[in-house]
Short mmCIF file of C-alpha atoms in Angstrom, two decimals:
data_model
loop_
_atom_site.label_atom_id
_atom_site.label_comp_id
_atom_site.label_asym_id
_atom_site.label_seq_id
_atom_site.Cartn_x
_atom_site.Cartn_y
_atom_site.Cartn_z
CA UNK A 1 79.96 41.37 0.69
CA UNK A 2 77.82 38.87 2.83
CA UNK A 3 75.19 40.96 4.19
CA UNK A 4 72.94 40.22 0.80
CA UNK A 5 73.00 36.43 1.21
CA UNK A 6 72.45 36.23 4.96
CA UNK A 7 69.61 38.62 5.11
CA UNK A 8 68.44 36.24 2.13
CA UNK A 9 68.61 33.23 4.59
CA UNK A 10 67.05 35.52 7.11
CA UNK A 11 64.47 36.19 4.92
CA UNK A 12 64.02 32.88 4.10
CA UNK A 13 64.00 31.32 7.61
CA UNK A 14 61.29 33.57 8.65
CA UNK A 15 59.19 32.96 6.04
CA UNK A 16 58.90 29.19 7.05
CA UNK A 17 56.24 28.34 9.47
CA UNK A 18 57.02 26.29 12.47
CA UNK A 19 55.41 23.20 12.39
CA UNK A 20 52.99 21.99 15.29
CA UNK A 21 54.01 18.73 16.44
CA UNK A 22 52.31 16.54 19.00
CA UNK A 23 54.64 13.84 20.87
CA UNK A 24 52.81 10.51 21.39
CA UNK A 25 52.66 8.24 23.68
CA UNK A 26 52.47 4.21 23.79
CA UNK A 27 49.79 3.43 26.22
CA UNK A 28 51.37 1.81 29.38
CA UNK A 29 54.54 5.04 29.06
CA UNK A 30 51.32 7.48 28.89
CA UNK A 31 49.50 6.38 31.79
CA UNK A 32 52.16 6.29 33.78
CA UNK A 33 53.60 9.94 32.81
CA UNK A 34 49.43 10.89 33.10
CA UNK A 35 49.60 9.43 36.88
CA UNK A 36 52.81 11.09 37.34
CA UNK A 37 52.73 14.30 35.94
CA UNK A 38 48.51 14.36 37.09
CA UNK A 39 47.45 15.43 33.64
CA UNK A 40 44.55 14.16 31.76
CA UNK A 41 44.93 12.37 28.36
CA UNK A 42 43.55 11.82 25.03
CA UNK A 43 43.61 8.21 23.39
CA UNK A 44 43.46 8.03 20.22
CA UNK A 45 42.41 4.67 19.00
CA UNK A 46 42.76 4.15 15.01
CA UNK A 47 43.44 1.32 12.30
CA UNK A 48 45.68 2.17 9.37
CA UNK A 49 43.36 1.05 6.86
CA UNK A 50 41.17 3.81 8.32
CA UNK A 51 40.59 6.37 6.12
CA UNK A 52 39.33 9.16 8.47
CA UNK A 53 42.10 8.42 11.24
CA UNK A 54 44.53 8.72 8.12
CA UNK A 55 43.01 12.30 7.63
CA UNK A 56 42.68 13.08 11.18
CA UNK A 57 46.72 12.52 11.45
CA UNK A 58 47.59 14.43 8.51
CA UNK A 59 45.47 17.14 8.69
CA UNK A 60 43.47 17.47 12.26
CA UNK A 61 46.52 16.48 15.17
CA UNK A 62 49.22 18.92 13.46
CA UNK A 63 46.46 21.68 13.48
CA UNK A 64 48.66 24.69 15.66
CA UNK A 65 45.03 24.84 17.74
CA UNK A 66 44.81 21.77 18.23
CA UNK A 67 47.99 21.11 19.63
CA UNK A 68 47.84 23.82 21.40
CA UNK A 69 44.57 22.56 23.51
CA UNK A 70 46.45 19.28 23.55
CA UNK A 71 49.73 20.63 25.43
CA UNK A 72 47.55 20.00 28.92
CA UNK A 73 46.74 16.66 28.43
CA UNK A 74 48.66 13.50 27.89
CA UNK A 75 48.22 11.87 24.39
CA UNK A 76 48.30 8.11 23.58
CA UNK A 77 48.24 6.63 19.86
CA UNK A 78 46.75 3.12 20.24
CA UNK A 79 46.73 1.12 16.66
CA UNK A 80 43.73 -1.00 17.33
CA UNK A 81 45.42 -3.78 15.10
CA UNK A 82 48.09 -4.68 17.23
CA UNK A 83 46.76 -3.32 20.52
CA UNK A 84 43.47 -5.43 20.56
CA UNK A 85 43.47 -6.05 24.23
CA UNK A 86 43.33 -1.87 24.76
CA UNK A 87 40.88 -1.80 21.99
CA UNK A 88 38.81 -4.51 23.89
CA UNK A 89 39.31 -2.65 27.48
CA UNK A 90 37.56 0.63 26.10
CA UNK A 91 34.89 -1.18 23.98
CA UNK A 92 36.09 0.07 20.63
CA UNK A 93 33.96 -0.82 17.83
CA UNK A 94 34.34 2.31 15.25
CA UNK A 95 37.36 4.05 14.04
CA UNK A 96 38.68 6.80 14.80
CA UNK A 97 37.40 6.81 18.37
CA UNK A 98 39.02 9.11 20.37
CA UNK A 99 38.73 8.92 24.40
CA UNK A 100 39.48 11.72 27.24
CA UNK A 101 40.28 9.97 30.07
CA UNK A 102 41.49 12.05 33.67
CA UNK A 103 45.08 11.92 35.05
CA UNK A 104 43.91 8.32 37.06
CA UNK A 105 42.80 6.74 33.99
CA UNK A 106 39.12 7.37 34.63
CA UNK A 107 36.79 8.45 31.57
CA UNK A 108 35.49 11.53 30.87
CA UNK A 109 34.27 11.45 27.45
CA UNK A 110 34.85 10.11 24.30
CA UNK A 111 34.27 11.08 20.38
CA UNK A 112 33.54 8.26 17.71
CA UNK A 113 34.33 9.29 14.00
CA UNK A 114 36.45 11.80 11.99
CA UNK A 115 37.06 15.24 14.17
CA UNK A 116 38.49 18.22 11.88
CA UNK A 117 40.39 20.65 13.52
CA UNK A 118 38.03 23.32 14.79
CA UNK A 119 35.30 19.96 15.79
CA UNK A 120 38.50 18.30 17.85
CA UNK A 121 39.53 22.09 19.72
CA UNK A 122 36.03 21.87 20.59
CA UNK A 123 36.08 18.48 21.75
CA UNK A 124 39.26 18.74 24.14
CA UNK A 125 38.02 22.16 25.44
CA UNK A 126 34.31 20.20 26.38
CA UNK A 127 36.49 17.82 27.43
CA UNK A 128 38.17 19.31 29.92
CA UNK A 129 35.07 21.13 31.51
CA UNK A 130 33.98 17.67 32.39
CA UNK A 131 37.43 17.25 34.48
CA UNK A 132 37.01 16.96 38.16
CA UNK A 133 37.94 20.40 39.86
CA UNK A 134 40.29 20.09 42.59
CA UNK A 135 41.08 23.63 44.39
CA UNK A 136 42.76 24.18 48.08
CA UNK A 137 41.10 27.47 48.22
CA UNK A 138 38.01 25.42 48.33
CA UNK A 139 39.40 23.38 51.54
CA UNK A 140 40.50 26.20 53.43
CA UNK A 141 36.77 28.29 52.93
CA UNK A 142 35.80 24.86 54.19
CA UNK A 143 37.47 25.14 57.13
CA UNK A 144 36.91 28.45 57.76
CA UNK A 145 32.86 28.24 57.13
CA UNK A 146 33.22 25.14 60.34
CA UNK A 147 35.66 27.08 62.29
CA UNK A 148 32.96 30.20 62.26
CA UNK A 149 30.28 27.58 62.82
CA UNK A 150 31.47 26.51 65.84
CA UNK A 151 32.41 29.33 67.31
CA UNK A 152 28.89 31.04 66.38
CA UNK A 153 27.06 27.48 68.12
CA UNK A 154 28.86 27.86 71.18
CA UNK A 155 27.73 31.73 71.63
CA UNK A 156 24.57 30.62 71.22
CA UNK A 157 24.08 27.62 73.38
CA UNK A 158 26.73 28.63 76.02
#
């Protein structure tokens, strides 16, 4: 009696595709979740008379690659018209201007003008090559390449 409508909402719920959504940041909460979490983070500086931010929030951030390479990074919205001391702090003088920065606050890289999706997947996966590595295996070889030296010196000189 029921099975024909609910496999018609089934149907229906499959056929839907989950939307991508990126959860923004206000600069001073994103920092300080960047610093805590020690994640890196995209700022995306914009004006909302700007017609290429307009299209890079409608069509580039909601992009299922793009937030996809975002989910490792922390990302801050800053509207340039109200924010104009941030604006000022990163020397912003073209919109959309988008700026990788690492989990201290530190720049990396930035991107001025309109990024489509493929360009911006691109631009966060540059992006993070250009993050500083930081790997304990690396310490302990250290160690153990010092260790080896010093044991090796004092066969040779005693």
């Amino acid at each position: 009696m029921y099975k024909p409508a609910i496999s018609l909402v089934f149907m229906f719920l499959i056929a839907i595709p989950a939307t991508a959504e990126t959860t923004w940041y206000t600069y001073e909460n994103g920092m300080t979740a960047a610093n805590s979490m020690k994640k890196p983070i995209i700022v995306d500086f914009y004006a909302d008379w700007c017609g290429p931010c307009i299209e890079m929030e409608n069509s580039t951030y909601p992009d299922s690659r793009v937030v996809s390479e975002m989910k490792d990074f922390i990302p801050i919205k800053v509207n340039t018209q109200i924010r104009i001391d941030i604006e000022s702090k990163y020397r912003i003088a073209y919109y959309p201007t988008v700026v990788f920065l690492d989990p201290q606050g530190k720049e990396i890289s930035r991107h001025v003008g309109y990024l489509g999706p493929e360009d911006m997947v691109k631009t966060i996966r540059e992006s993070r090559g250009k993050l500083p590595k930081e790997n304990p295996a690396f310490q302990v070889l250290y160690m153990l390449l010092a260790i080896i030296l010093l044991i090796s010196r004092k066969k040779i000189t005693g």
